Coordinates of C-alpha atoms and ligand atoms in Angstrom, one line a residue:
M1 CA 27.1 1.1 4.1
F2 CA 24.2 -1.1 5.4
P3 CA 26.0 -3.0 8.1
A4 CA 27.1 0.2 9.7
N5 CA 23.7 2.0 9.4
H6 CA 21.3 -0.7 10.2
W7 CA 22.9 -3.6 12.0
H8 CA 24.3 -1.6 14.9
T9 CA 25.9 -3.4 17.7
S10 CA 24.7 -3.2 21.3
S11 CA 24.4 -5.7 24.1
D12 CA 21.0 -6.9 23.1
Y13 CA 21.9 -6.8 19.4
Q14 CA 19.9 -9.1 17.2
P15 CA 20.4 -8.9 13.5
V16 CA 17.4 -7.9 11.5
A17 CA 16.1 -10.8 9.3
V18 CA 15.8 -8.7 6.1
H19 CA 16.7 -5.3 5.0
C20 CA 16.1 -3.2 1.9
D21 CA 18.5 -0.5 0.8
Y22 CA 18.5 1.9 -2.2
V23 CA 22.1 1.9 -3.4
P24 CA 23.5 4.2 -6.1
L25 CA 24.3 2.1 -9.2
S26 CA 27.8 3.5 -9.1
H27 CA 28.4 2.1 -5.6
L28 CA 26.9 -1.3 -6.3
A29 CA 30.2 -3.1 -6.9
S30 CA 31.7 -1.9 -3.6
Y31 CA 28.5 -2.7 -1.8
L32 CA 28.6 -6.2 -3.2
S33 CA 32.3 -6.7 -2.4
I34 CA 31.4 -6.4 1.3
S35 CA 28.2 -8.4 1.4
A36 CA 27.8 -10.6 -1.7
Q37 CA 26.9 -13.7 0.2
N38 CA 24.1 -12.0 2.1
I39 CA 22.2 -10.6 -0.9
L40 CA 18.7 -11.8 -1.4
A41 CA 17.9 -9.8 -4.6
I42 CA 18.7 -6.8 -6.6
I43 CA 16.2 -4.7 -8.5
S44 CA 17.0 -2.0 -11.0
F45 CA 14.7 0.5 -12.6
G46 CA 15.1 0.8 -16.4
K47 CA 18.9 0.3 -16.2
D48 CA 21.1 -2.8 -16.6
I49 CA 22.7 -4.2 -13.5
P50 CA 26.5 -4.3 -14.1
G51 CA 28.0 -7.7 -13.7
A52 CA 24.5 -9.2 -13.6
A53 CA 25.6 -12.4 -15.3
T54 CA 27.9 -13.4 -12.5
L55 CA 25.5 -12.7 -9.6
P56 CA 23.8 -15.7 -8.1
C57 CA 20.8 -13.9 -6.5
P58 CA 17.5 -13.1 -8.2
L59 CA 17.8 -10.0 -10.4
N60 CA 15.0 -7.8 -11.6
K61 CA 15.3 -5.1 -14.2
V62 CA 12.0 -3.4 -13.9
D63 CA 11.1 -1.0 -16.7
T64 CA 9.6 1.7 -14.5
P65 CA 12.3 4.3 -15.3
Q66 CA 13.6 6.5 -12.5
L67 CA 12.5 10.1 -12.8
D68 CA 15.2 11.8 -10.8
N69 CA 18.9 11.9 -11.6
T70 CA 20.9 9.4 -9.5
S71 CA 20.3 5.9 -10.7
M72 CA 19.6 3.7 -7.7
V73 CA 19.1 0.0 -7.3
E74 CA 17.1 -1.7 -4.6
V75 CA 19.1 -4.3 -2.7
W76 CA 17.5 -6.8 -0.4
A77 CA 19.9 -8.4 2.1
S78 CA 19.9 -10.7 5.0
P79 CA 22.4 -10.8 8.0
G80 CA 23.0 -14.6 7.5
P81 CA 24.1 -16.6 4.5
V82 CA 21.7 -17.0 1.6
S83 CA 21.2 -19.9 -0.7
H84 CA 19.8 -19.7 -4.2
G85 CA 17.8 -21.8 -6.6
E86 CA 15.2 -22.0 -9.4
Q87 CA 12.0 -23.8 -9.9
H88 CA 9.2 -23.3 -12.6
G89 CA 11.2 -20.2 -13.8
I90 CA 11.0 -18.7 -10.3
H91 CA 14.5 -17.6 -9.2
Y92 CA 14.8 -17.5 -5.4
S93 CA 17.0 -17.0 -2.5
A94 CA 16.5 -18.0 1.1
S95 CA 17.9 -17.3 4.5
D96 CA 16.8 -18.8 7.8
E97 CA 13.8 -16.6 8.1
V98 CA 13.2 -15.0 4.7
F99 CA 12.4 -16.2 1.2
F100 CA 12.7 -13.9 -1.8
G101 CA 11.5 -15.0 -5.3
S102 CA 11.4 -13.4 -8.7
I103 CA 9.8 -14.5 -12.0
H104 CA 9.7 -13.0 -15.5
I105 CA 7.1 -14.3 -18.0
A106 CA 7.1 -13.7 -21.7
E107 CA 3.5 -13.5 -22.8
L108 CA 4.1 -13.7 -26.5
G109 CA 2.0 -16.5 -28.0
Q110 CA 0.9 -17.7 -24.6
A111 CA -2.5 -18.1 -23.0
P112 CA -4.6 -15.1 -21.9
L113 CA -3.3 -13.1 -19.0
D114 CA -5.8 -14.5 -16.4
V115 CA -4.6 -18.0 -17.2
I116 CA -1.0 -17.0 -17.0
S117 CA -1.6 -15.1 -13.7
R118 CA -3.4 -18.1 -12.1
K119 CA -0.7 -20.6 -13.2
T120 CA 2.1 -18.3 -12.1
H121 CA 0.5 -17.7 -8.7
R122 CA 0.0 -21.5 -8.2
N123 CA 3.6 -22.1 -9.0
I124 CA 4.6 -19.5 -6.5
F125 CA 2.4 -21.0 -3.8
D126 CA 3.7 -24.6 -4.5
L127 CA 7.2 -23.4 -4.2
L128 CA 6.6 -21.5 -1.0
Q129 CA 4.9 -24.5 0.5
A130 CA 7.6 -26.9 -0.6
K131 CA 10.4 -24.7 0.8
G132 CA 8.7 -24.1 4.2
Y133 CA 8.0 -20.3 3.8
P134 CA 4.2 -20.5 3.1
H135 CA 3.4 -16.9 4.0
L136 CA 3.6 -14.3 1.3
I137 CA 4.3 -11.0 3.0
R138 CA 4.9 -8.5 0.2
V139 CA 4.5 -8.8 -3.6
W140 CA 5.4 -6.5 -6.5
N141 CA 3.7 -7.1 -9.8
Y142 CA 4.7 -5.3 -13.1
L143 CA 2.5 -5.7 -16.1
P144 CA 3.0 -4.5 -19.7
N145 CA 0.0 -2.4 -21.0
I146 CA -1.7 -2.6 -17.6
N147 CA -4.7 -0.4 -18.7
Q148 CA -5.2 -2.0 -22.2
I149 CA -8.6 -3.5 -22.8
T150 CA -8.7 -7.0 -24.4
N151 CA -12.0 -8.9 -24.9
G152 CA -13.9 -6.3 -22.8
L153 CA -11.6 -6.5 -19.8
E154 CA -8.6 -4.5 -18.8
R155 CA -5.4 -6.4 -18.5
Y156 CA -5.2 -5.5 -14.8
Q157 CA -8.6 -7.0 -14.3
L158 CA -7.5 -10.3 -16.1
F159 CA -4.4 -10.3 -13.8
C160 CA -6.6 -9.9 -10.8
L161 CA -9.0 -12.6 -11.9
G162 CA -6.2 -15.2 -12.2
R163 CA -4.6 -14.1 -9.0
H164 CA -8.0 -14.4 -7.2
Q165 CA -8.6 -17.9 -8.5
A166 CA -5.1 -19.0 -7.4
F167 CA -5.5 -17.6 -3.9
S168 CA -9.0 -19.0 -3.4
E169 CA -7.8 -22.4 -4.5
R170 CA -5.2 -22.5 -1.8
N171 CA -5.8 -24.8 1.1
S172 CA -7.4 -23.1 4.1
F173 CA -7.2 -19.7 2.3
S174 CA -8.2 -16.7 4.3
E175 CA -8.5 -13.1 3.2
R176 CA -6.6 -12.2 6.3
D177 CA -3.5 -13.8 4.9
L178 CA -3.3 -11.7 1.8
P179 CA 0.1 -10.0 1.2
A180 CA 0.7 -6.3 0.8
A181 CA 1.2 -5.6 -2.9
S182 CA 1.9 -3.1 -5.7
T183 CA 0.7 -3.7 -9.2
I184 CA 2.2 -1.3 -11.7
G185 CA 2.4 -0.9 -15.5
T186 CA 5.8 -1.4 -17.1
R187 CA 7.2 -0.7 -20.5
D188 CA 8.8 -4.1 -20.6
R189 CA 7.3 -6.9 -22.8
N190 CA 7.6 -9.3 -19.9
F191 CA 5.3 -9.6 -17.0
Q192 CA 7.3 -9.7 -13.7
I193 CA 6.6 -10.6 -10.1
Y194 CA 8.9 -10.5 -7.2
F195 CA 8.0 -11.2 -3.6
L196 CA 9.1 -11.7 0.0
A197 CA 7.8 -14.6 2.0
A198 CA 8.2 -16.0 5.5
R199 CA 7.9 -19.0 7.7
Q200 CA 5.4 -17.2 10.0
A201 CA 2.5 -15.0 8.9
G202 CA 2.4 -11.3 9.2
K203 CA -0.6 -9.3 10.4
Q204 CA -3.0 -7.7 8.0
I205 CA -3.7 -4.0 8.5
E206 CA -6.6 -2.4 6.6
N207 CA -7.4 1.2 6.1
P208 CA -10.7 2.6 7.6
R209 CA -10.8 5.3 4.9
Q210 CA -10.9 2.7 2.1
V211 CA -13.0 -0.4 1.3
S212 CA -10.6 -3.4 1.5
A213 CA -9.4 -4.1 -2.0
F214 CA -10.5 -7.7 -1.7
H215 CA -14.1 -6.4 -1.1
Y216 CA -14.2 -3.9 -4.0
P217 CA -17.5 -4.1 -5.8
R218 CA -17.8 -5.9 -9.2
C219 CA -17.6 -2.7 -11.2
Y220 CA -13.8 -2.8 -10.9
G221 CA -13.6 -6.3 -12.4
P222 CA -15.0 -9.8 -12.2
R223 CA -12.8 -10.7 -9.2
S224 CA -11.4 -8.3 -6.6
P225 CA -7.7 -7.5 -6.2
S226 CA -6.1 -9.9 -3.7
F227 CA -4.0 -7.7 -1.4
S228 CA -4.0 -6.2 2.1
R229 CA -3.5 -2.5 2.5
A230 CA -0.5 -3.2 4.7
V231 CA 1.2 -6.2 6.4
L232 CA 3.0 -5.9 9.7
K233 CA 5.7 -8.5 10.0
K234 CA 7.5 -9.2 13.3
W235 CA 10.9 -10.4 12.2
K236 CA 13.4 -11.3 14.8
G237 CA 15.0 -8.0 15.9
E238 CA 12.6 -5.6 14.2
H239 CA 9.0 -5.1 13.1
H240 CA 8.4 -4.0 9.6
L241 CA 5.2 -2.5 8.2
Y242 CA 5.0 -3.1 4.5
I243 CA 2.6 -0.5 3.0
S244 CA 0.9 -1.5 -0.3
G245 CA 0.8 0.8 -3.2
T246 CA -1.6 3.5 -2.0
A247 CA -3.5 5.9 -4.2
S248 CA -6.2 8.6 -4.2
I249 CA -9.0 6.2 -3.4
V250 CA -11.6 6.9 -0.7
G251 CA -14.2 4.2 -0.1
H252 CA -13.7 2.4 -3.3
E253 CA -13.7 5.4 -5.7
S254 CA -10.9 7.2 -7.3
C255 CA -10.8 10.9 -6.3
H256 CA -9.5 14.1 -7.8
H257 CA -9.4 13.2 -11.5
G258 CA -6.8 15.1 -13.4
S259 CA -5.1 16.7 -10.3
P260 CA -1.8 15.3 -9.2
Q261 CA -1.6 17.7 -6.3
E262 CA -4.9 16.7 -4.9
Q263 CA -4.3 13.0 -5.5
L264 CA -1.0 13.3 -3.6
R265 CA -2.7 14.9 -0.7
E266 CA -5.4 12.2 -0.6
T267 CA -2.8 9.4 -0.9
L268 CA -0.8 10.8 2.0
C269 CA -4.0 11.0 4.1
N270 CA -4.6 7.3 3.3
I271 CA -1.1 6.4 4.4
E272 CA -1.4 8.4 7.6
S273 CA -4.7 6.7 8.3
L274 CA -3.1 3.3 7.8
L275 CA -0.2 4.2 10.2
E276 CA -2.7 5.2 12.8
R277 CA -4.6 2.0 12.3
A278 CA -1.4 -0.1 12.7
K279 CA -0.7 1.8 15.9
H280 CA -4.0 0.9 17.4
T281 CA -4.7 -2.6 16.1
A282 CA -1.2 -4.0 16.5
N283 CA 0.0 -1.8 19.3
V284 CA 3.1 -0.7 17.5
D285 CA 4.3 2.8 16.7
C286 CA 5.5 2.9 13.1
G287 CA 6.3 6.5 13.3
S288 CA 4.6 9.2 11.3
L289 CA 4.3 10.0 7.6
C290 CA 7.4 12.1 7.8
N291 CA 9.8 9.2 8.6
P292 CA 9.2 5.9 6.8
S293 CA 12.3 3.9 6.2
S294 CA 11.8 4.1 2.4
M295 CA 9.2 5.2 -0.1
K296 CA 8.6 4.6 -3.8
I297 CA 6.4 7.0 -5.8
Y298 CA 5.1 5.8 -9.1
I299 CA 4.0 8.6 -11.4
R300 CA 2.0 8.1 -14.6
H301 CA 3.0 11.2 -16.5
A302 CA 6.7 12.2 -16.3
Q303 CA 5.7 15.9 -16.6
D304 CA 4.0 15.7 -13.2
F305 CA 7.2 14.6 -11.5
E306 CA 8.7 18.0 -10.5
Q307 CA 5.5 19.3 -8.9
I308 CA 4.8 16.0 -7.1
K309 CA 8.4 15.9 -5.8
R310 CA 8.2 19.5 -4.5
A311 CA 4.9 18.9 -2.7
L312 CA 6.0 15.6 -1.2
E313 CA 9.3 17.1 0.1
K314 CA 7.2 19.4 2.2
R315 CA 5.7 16.5 3.9
V316 CA 8.4 13.9 4.2
S317 CA 12.0 14.3 5.5
H318 CA 14.6 14.8 2.8
K319 CA 16.7 12.1 4.6
I320 CA 14.2 9.3 3.7
P321 CA 15.4 7.2 0.8
M322 CA 12.8 7.8 -2.0
L323 CA 12.5 6.5 -5.5
Y324 CA 10.5 8.4 -8.1
L325 CA 9.5 6.0 -10.9
Q326 CA 7.5 6.4 -14.1
G327 CA 4.8 3.7 -14.2
D328 CA 1.1 3.4 -15.1
I329 CA -1.3 2.9 -12.2
C330 CA -3.9 0.2 -12.4
R331 CA -6.9 2.5 -12.7
S332 CA -6.5 4.9 -15.6
D333 CA -7.8 7.8 -13.6
L334 CA -5.0 7.5 -11.0
L335 CA -2.0 9.7 -11.6
L336 CA 0.3 8.4 -8.8
E337 CA 0.7 5.7 -6.2
I338 CA 3.0 5.5 -3.2
E339 CA 4.3 2.5 -1.3
A340 CA 6.5 2.5 1.8
I341 CA 8.3 0.4 4.3
C342 CA 8.4 1.4 8.0
H343 CA 10.8 -0.1 10.5
M344 CA 10.2 -0.2 14.2
H345 CA 13.0 -1.2 16.5
R346 CA 12.1 -3.5 19.3
Y347 CA 13.2 -2.7 22.8
Ligands
3EB401 C1 -5.9 0.5 -5.2 O1 -5.8 0.9 -4.0 C2 -4.9 1.0 -6.1 O2 -3.9 -5.1 -7.4 O3 -2.0 -5.6 -6.3 C3 -2.6 -0.8 -5.2 C4 -1.8 -1.8 -4.7 C5 -3.5 -1.1 -6.3 C6 -1.9 -3.1 -5.2 C7 -2.9 -4.8 -6.7 C8 -3.5 -2.4 -6.7 C9 -2.8 -3.4 -6.2 O4 -6.8 -0.3 -5.6 C10 -4.3 -0.1 -6.9

């Protein structure tokens, strides 16, 4: 499977530092039998991972159920050997170039979400610093009841507040170093974060059609969301563009209330604009909208799935690995959100 597809051999062959594959749950055991020592992390969507107890790598069961039929798991792998550990409840794996971490937090009886978010982010930063991979590249956050209002603030806003505090308390913090991210509602009772970090920084790419999230006005919450629209990372052997969760937002406002079709069209426009921007600012060609390396589509209402899938398949090649997941988006007027990874081979 993945060694054959992605780590092709040629005279100037250089293995790619990190790779993400969607593997059918039914093939996971055979996949692991070839490459167990190279696995950085496994993520499943609403399903248990068979044999989970015996696997040393970070495991994430994310309760954003898959909307199409084949159950897939997301597998992150490295070409070289991977070591594993745990600190402050953060399970991690590391290869030469890449650090992958994962944390589950039970909120029951704990402090308010902003306090938990701040502390968790601090713990992540401390761990990354100590291990020598100080640069967060890509983060996935999954929050229970993301749109619920408590004490006048949405839980997403509380999460953003704590995250913002932790980032701004970092030594020599710069907005330019913010990771790409997705923050999605989950049905799970636990709040979960998993992330990819590196020894060297990536490059921030912002979208000219959208106000940078870290500059959103106060009406969206007391502190702005700490993420970049995309991060371009030059790994050895390959450049990756990690595109954050992207939705139907133009400027800073949500558009096309109530229309999944129109929100999809606007979201794709945003992704195209970001790819164009990456091409010009970083002088790399990440391909076009029709050929990312993988895509995840989060859909708020399961009943919108079929029409969104039909419309998206007209725009994106059917060969692209895509996961359709049910999840709440962080603004209650948004019906869908799309994230993607694009690979660019270096010549
Ligand atoms: C947006 O553009 C939509 O807070 O980590 C997308 C990706 C969104 C990441 C985050 C939020 C986040 O504002 C929401």
